[in-house]
Coordinates of C-alpha atoms (C1' of nucleotides) in Angstrom, one line a residue:
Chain M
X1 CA 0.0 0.0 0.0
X2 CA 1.5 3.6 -0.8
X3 CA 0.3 6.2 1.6
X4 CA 0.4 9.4 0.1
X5 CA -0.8 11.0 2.8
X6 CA 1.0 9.8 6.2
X7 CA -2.5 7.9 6.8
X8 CA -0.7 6.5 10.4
X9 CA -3.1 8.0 12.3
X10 CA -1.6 10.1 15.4
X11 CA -1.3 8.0 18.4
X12 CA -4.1 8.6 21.6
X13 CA -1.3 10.7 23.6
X14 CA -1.1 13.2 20.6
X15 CA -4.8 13.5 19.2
X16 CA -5.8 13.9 23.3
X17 CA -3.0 16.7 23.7
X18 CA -4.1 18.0 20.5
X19 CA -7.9 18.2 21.1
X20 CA -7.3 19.6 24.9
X21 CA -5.0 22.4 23.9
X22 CA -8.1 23.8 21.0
X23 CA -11.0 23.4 23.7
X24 CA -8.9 24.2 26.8
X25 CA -7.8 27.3 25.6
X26 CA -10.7 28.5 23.1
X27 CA -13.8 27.6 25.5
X28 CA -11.9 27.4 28.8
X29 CA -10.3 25.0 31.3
X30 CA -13.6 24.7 33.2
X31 CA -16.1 24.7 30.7
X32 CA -14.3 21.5 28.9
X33 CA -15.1 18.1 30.2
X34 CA -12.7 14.8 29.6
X35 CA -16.0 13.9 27.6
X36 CA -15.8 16.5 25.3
X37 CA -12.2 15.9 25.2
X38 CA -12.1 12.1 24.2
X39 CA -15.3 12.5 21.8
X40 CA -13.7 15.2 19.7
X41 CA -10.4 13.6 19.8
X42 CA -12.0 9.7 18.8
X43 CA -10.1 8.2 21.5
X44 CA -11.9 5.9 24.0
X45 CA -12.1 6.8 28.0
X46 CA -10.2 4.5 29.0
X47 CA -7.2 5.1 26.5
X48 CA -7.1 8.6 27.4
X49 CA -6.7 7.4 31.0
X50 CA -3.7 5.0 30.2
X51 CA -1.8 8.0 29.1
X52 CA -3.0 10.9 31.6
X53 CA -3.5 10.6 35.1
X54 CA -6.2 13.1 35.3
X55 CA -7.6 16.1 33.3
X56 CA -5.1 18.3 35.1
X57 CA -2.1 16.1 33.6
X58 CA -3.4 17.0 30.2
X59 CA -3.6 20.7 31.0
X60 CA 0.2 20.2 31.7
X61 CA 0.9 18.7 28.4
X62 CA -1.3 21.3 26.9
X63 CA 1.3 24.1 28.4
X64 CA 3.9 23.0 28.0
X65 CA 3.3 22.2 24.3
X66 CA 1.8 25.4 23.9
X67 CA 4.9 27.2 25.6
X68 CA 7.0 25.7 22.4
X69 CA 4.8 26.6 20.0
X70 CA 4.3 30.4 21.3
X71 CA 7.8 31.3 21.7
X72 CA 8.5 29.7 18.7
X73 CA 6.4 31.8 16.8
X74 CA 7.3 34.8 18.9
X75 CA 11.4 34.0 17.5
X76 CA 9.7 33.8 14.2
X77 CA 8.0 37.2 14.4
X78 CA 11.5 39.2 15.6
X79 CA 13.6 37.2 13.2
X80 CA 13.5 40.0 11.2
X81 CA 14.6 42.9 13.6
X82 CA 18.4 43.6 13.2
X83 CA 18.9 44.9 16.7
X84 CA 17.8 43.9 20.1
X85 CA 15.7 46.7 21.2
X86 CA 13.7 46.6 18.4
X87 CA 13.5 43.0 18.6
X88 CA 11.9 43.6 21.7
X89 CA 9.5 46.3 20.2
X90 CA 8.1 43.8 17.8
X91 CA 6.9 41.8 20.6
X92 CA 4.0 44.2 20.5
X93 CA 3.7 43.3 17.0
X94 CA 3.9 39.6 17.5
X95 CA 0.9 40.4 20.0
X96 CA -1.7 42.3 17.7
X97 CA -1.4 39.8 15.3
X98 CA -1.8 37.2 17.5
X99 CA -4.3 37.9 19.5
X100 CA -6.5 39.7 16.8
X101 CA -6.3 36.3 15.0
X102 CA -7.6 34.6 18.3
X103 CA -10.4 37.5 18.9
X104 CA -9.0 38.8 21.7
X105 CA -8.9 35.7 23.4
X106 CA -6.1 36.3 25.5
X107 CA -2.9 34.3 27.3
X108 CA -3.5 30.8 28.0
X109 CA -2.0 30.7 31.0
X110 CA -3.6 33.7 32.4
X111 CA -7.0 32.1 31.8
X112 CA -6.1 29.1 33.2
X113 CA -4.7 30.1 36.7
X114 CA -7.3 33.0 38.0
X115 CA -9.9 30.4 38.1
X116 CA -8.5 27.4 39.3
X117 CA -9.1 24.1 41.8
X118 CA -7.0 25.0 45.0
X119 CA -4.8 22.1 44.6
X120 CA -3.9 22.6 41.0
X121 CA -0.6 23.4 41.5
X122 CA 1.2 21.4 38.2
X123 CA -0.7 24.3 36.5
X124 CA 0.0 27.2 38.5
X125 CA 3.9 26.0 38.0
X126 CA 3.5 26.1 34.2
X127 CA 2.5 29.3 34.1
X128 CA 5.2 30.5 36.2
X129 CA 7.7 29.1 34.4
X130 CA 6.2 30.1 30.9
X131 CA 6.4 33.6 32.1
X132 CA 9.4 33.7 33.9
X133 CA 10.7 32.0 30.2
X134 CA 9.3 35.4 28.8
X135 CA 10.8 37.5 30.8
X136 CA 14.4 36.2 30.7
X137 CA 13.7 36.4 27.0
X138 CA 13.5 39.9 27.4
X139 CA 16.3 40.7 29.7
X140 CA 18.3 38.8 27.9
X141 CA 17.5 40.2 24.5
X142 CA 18.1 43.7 26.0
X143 CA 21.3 42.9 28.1
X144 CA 22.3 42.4 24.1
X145 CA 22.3 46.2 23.6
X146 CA 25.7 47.9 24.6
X147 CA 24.1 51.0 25.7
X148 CA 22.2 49.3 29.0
X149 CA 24.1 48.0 31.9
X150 CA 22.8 44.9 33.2
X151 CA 20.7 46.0 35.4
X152 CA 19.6 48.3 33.7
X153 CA 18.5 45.7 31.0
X154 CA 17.3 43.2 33.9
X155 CA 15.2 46.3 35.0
X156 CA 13.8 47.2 31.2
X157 CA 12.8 44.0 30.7
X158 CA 10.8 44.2 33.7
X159 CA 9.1 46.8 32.9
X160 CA 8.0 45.7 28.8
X161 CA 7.2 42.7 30.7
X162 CA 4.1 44.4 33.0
X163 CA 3.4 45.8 29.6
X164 CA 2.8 42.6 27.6
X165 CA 0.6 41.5 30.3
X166 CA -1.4 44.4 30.7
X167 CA -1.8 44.3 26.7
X168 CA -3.1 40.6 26.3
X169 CA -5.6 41.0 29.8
X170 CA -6.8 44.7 29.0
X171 CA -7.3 44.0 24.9
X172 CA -9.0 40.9 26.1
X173 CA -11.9 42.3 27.9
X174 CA -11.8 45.3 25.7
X175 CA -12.2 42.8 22.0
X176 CA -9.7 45.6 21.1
X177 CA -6.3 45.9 19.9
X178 CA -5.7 49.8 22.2
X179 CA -3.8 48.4 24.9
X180 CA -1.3 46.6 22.5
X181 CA -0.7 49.9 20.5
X182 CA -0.3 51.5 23.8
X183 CA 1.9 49.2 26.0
X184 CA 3.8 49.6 21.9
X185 CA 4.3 53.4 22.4
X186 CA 5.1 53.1 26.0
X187 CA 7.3 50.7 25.3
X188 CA 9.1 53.0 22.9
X189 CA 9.5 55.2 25.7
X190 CA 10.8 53.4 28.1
X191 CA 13.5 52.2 25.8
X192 CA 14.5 55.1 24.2
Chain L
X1 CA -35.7 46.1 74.4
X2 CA -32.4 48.2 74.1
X3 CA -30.1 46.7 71.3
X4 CA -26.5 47.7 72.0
X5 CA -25.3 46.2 68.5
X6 CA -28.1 46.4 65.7
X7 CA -29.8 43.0 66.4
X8 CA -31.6 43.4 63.0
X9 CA -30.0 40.9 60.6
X10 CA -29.3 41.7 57.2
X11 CA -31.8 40.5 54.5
X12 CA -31.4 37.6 52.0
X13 CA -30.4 39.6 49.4
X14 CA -27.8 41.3 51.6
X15 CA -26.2 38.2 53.2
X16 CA -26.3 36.3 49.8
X17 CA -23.8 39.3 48.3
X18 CA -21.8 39.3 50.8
X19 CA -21.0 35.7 51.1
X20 CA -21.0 35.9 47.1
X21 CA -18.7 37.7 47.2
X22 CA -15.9 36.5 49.4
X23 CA -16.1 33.1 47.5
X24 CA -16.3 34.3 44.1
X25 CA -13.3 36.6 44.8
X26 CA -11.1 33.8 47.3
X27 CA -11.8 30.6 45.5
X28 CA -13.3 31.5 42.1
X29 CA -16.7 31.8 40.1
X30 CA -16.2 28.0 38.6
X31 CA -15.3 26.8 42.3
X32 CA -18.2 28.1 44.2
X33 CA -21.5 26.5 44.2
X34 CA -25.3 27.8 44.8
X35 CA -25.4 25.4 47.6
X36 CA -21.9 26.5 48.9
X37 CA -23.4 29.7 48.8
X38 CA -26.7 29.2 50.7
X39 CA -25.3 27.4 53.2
X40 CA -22.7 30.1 54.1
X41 CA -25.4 32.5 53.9
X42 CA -27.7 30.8 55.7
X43 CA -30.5 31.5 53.8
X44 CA -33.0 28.8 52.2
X45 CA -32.9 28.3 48.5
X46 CA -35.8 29.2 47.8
X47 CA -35.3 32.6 49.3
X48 CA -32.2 32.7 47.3
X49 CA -33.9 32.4 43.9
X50 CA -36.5 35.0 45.2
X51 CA -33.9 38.0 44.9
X52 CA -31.9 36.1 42.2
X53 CA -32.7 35.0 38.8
X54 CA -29.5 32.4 38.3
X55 CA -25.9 31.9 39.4
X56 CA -25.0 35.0 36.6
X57 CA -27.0 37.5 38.5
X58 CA -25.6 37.1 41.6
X59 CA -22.4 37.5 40.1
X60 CA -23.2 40.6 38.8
X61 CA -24.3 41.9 42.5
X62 CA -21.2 41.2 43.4
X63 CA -19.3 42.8 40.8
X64 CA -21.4 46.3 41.5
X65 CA -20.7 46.0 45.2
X66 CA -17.1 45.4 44.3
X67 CA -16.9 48.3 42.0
X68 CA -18.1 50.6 44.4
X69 CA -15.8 49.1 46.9
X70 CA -12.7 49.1 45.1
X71 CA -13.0 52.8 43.5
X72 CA -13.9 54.0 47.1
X73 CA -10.9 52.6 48.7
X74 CA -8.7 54.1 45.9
X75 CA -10.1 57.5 46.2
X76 CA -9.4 57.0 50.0
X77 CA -5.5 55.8 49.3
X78 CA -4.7 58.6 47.1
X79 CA -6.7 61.3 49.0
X80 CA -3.7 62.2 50.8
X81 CA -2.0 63.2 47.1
X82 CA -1.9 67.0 46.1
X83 CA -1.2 66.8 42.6
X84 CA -2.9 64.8 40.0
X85 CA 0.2 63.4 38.7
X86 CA 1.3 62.1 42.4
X87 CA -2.4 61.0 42.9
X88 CA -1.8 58.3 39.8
X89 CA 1.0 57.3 40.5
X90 CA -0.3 56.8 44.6
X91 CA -2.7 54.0 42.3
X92 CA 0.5 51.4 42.6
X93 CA 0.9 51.9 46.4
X94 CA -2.8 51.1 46.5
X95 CA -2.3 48.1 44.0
X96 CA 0.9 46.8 47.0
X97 CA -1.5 47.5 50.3
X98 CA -4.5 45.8 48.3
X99 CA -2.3 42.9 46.5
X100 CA -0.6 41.8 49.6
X101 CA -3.0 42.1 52.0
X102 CA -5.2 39.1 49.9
X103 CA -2.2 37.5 49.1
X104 CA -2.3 37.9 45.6
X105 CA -5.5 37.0 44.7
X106 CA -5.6 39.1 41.6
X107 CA -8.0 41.3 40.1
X108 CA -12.1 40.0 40.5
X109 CA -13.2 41.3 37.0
X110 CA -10.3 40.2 35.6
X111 CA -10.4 36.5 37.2
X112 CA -14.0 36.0 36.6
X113 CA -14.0 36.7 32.9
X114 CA -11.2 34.4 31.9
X115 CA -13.0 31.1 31.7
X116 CA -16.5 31.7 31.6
X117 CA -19.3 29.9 30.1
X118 CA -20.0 31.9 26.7
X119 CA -23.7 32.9 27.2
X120 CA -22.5 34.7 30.6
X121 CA -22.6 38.0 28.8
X122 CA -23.8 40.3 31.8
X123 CA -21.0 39.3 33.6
X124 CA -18.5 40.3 31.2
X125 CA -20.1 43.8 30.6
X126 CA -19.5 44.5 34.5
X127 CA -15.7 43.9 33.8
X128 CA -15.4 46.2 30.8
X129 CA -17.5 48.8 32.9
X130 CA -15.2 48.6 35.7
X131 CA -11.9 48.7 33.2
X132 CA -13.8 51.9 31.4
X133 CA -14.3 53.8 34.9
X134 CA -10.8 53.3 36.1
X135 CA -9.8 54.0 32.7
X136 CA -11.9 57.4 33.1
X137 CA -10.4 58.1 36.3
X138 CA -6.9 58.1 35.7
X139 CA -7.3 60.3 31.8
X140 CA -9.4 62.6 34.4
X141 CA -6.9 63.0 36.9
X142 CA -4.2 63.4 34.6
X143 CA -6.0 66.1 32.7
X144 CA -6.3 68.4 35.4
X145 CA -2.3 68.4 34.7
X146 CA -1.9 71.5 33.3
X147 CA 1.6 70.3 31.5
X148 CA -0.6 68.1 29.8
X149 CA -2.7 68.8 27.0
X150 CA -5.9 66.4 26.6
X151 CA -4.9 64.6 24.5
X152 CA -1.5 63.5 26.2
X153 CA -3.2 63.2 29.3
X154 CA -5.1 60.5 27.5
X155 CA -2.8 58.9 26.0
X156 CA -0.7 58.7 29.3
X157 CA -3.9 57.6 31.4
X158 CA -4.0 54.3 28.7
X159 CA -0.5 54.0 29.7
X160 CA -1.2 53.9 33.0
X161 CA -3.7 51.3 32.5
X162 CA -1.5 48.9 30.8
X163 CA 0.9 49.2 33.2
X164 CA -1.5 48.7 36.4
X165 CA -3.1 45.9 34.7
X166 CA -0.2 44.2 34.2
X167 CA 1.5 44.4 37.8
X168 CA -2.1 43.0 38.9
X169 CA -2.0 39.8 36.8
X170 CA 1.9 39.4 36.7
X171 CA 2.0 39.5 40.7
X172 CA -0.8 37.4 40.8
X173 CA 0.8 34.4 38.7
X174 CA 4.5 35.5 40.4
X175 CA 2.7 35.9 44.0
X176 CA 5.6 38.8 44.7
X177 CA 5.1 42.5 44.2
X178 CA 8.0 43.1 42.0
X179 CA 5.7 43.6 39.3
X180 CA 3.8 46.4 41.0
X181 CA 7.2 48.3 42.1
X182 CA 8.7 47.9 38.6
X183 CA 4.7 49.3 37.4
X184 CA 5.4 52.1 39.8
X185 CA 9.0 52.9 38.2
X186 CA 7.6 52.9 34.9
X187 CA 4.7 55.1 35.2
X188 CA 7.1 57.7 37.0
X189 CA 9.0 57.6 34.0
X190 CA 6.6 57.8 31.2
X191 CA 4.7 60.9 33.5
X192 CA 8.0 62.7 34.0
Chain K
dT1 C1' -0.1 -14.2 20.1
dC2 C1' -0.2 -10.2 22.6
dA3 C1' -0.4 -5.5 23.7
dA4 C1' -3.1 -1.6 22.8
dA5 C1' -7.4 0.6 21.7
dT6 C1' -12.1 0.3 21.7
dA7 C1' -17.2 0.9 23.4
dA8 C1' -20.0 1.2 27.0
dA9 C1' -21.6 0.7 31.5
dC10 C1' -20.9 2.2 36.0
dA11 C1' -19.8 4.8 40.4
dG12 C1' -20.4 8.5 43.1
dA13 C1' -20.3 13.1 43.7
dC14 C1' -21.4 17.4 42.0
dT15 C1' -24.1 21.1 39.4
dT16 C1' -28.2 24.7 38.9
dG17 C1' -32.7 25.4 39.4
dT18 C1' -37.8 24.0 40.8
dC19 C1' -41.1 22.7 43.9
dT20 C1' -43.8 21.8 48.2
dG21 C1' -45.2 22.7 52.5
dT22 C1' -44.3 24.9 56.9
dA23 C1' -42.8 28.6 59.9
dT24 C1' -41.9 33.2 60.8
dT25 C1' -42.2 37.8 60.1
dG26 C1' -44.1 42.6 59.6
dT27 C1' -48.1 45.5 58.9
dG28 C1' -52.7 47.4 58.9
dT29 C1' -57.0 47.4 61.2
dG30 C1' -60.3 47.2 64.8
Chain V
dC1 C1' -53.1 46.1 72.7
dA2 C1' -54.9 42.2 69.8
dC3 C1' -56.0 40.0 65.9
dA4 C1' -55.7 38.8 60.9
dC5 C1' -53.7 38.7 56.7
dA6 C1' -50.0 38.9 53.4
dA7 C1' -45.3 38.6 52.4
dT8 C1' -41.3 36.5 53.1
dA9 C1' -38.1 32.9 54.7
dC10 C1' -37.5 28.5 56.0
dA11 C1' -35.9 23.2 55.2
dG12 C1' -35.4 19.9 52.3
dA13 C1' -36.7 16.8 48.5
dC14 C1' -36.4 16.5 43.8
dA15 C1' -35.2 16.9 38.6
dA16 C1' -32.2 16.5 35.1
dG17 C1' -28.1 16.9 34.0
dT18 C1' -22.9 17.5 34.6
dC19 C1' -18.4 16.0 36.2
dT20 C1' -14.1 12.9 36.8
dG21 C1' -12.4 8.6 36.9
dT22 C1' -12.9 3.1 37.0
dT23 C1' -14.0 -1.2 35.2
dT24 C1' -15.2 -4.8 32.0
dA25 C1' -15.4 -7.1 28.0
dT26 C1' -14.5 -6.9 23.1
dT27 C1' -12.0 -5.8 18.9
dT28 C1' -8.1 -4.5 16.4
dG29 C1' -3.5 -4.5 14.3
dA30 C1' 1.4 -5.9 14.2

DNA sequence: TCAAATAAACAGACTTGTCTGTATTGTGTG
DNA sequence: CACACAATACAGACAAGTCTGTTTATTTGA
């Protein structure tokens, strides 16, 4: 038989992963069920349960598979930029189009931790790590720019990093792209 | 009968908002429960749905009482402020008394709206009314600044408003005020 | 042959919201 | 002050559905 299309199927682990991270993050943590999940992803019950412990093991692989794929695309989006700073700068690009793609649908891992189980804490530590990933990003992008001392750069980054969270949580209850062009000019500021 | 302390208990609808509100704010919209509710309250269900259409509507009782809580206690933390420049940036000592003391529970309109049924439409309309006022407040404050022409100031208030929704998430998902003080820096910066 | 994936039933607890019937309250009138 | 009536609050059962996670027994594919 010639397959001309890869026909192999994905395997349970990846079609659950795959599902979860499309209804976890476009309808919500809470408002999916493993039901949903497993239907959507044509996997049986008790497959899905032979590769994840519980629902909050697949918001883990969710994470951390979407922390690859977001600073992957946020590398892609600078590539361009010859120098740090305005590497940096183009973050706010990287943002707009984004989350205008998304409608406004805002971080993943902000939605996922203000509303969470008390004991979830494999999820809360994702979403520390993603952002402290981010924000060594940007200090280290910064410290690349001979006209900032360390610190100084360690403290810049800081400060574009309150900015790109304030942009993604403010243009997400506001369905509108001002914050991101605003935390952009502020950003401009701060760096000039 | 002499009552020393006002004997008179508070109504249903009274009791109901108030426990509303410290679980929807402490352990989250998804995680509380009519019955949790109630039975905090001590009121009978049926009582409950007397004043109270659904789950939603109570929700948005509580995010009115909160409003008019939170912009009180503002008003009252930069009071001391004689200019309106000092008076916004007085907002990020408010954000550190406020932050720390509930241990960095984050922002109520911004935690509730994140994962949300979709229909919950009321609810969300609270959060961008509560995001417009502040939003009002801070280009008001900053336009009595006579450096500033109107349309700086309101430029700069959005600024602001990035910045101040930013420290709230960030030091919610951190749990440490860094974000705030490094909020605090900026702001002084972009108003200088 | 043998491990993995399947469908489907099941447990048990939880959800919001409705309903019934009883008890308690406050108020207006005599 | 006393009585009656209406409004409200009460406890708790109930409906109808959701949830996560387990188990069993069957089928599939290498």
């Amino acid at each position: 038989m010639f397959y001309i299309y890869p026909m192999r199927k994905l395997g349970v682990k990846e079609r659950v992963i795959e599902t979860a991270s499309d209804l976890f993050y476009n309808q919500g943590y809470n408002q999916t069920g493993i039901n949903q999940i497993i239907d959507e992803a044509g996997v049986a019950k008790a497959s899905m349960y032979q590769h994840f412990r519980s629902k909050e093991d697949i918001a883990v692989a969710y994470l951390i598979a979407r922390h690859t794929m977001w600073m992957g695309k946020l590398d892609e989006c600078v590539a361009k930029e010859k120098s740090p700073k305005s590497k940096v700068i183009c973050v706010f690009t990287y943002l707009t189009e984004w989350l205008t793609e998304v409608d406004f649908r805002g971080c993943g891992w902000q939605n996922i931790i203000t509303d969470l189980p008390t004991d979830h804490n494999k999820i809360k530590d994702q979403a520390i790590y993603h952002k402290n990933e981010l924000r060594g990003w940007l200090q280290k992008e910064l410290s690349k720019e001979k006209e900032f001392t360390n610190k100084e750069a360690k403290e810049l980054g800081d400060e574009v990093m309150v900015l790109i969270e304030g942009a993604i949580i403010l243009s997400q209850i506001q369905k509108d792209t001002w914050p991101i062009v605003t935390a952009k000019k502020a950003c401009k500021k701060i760096l000039a």
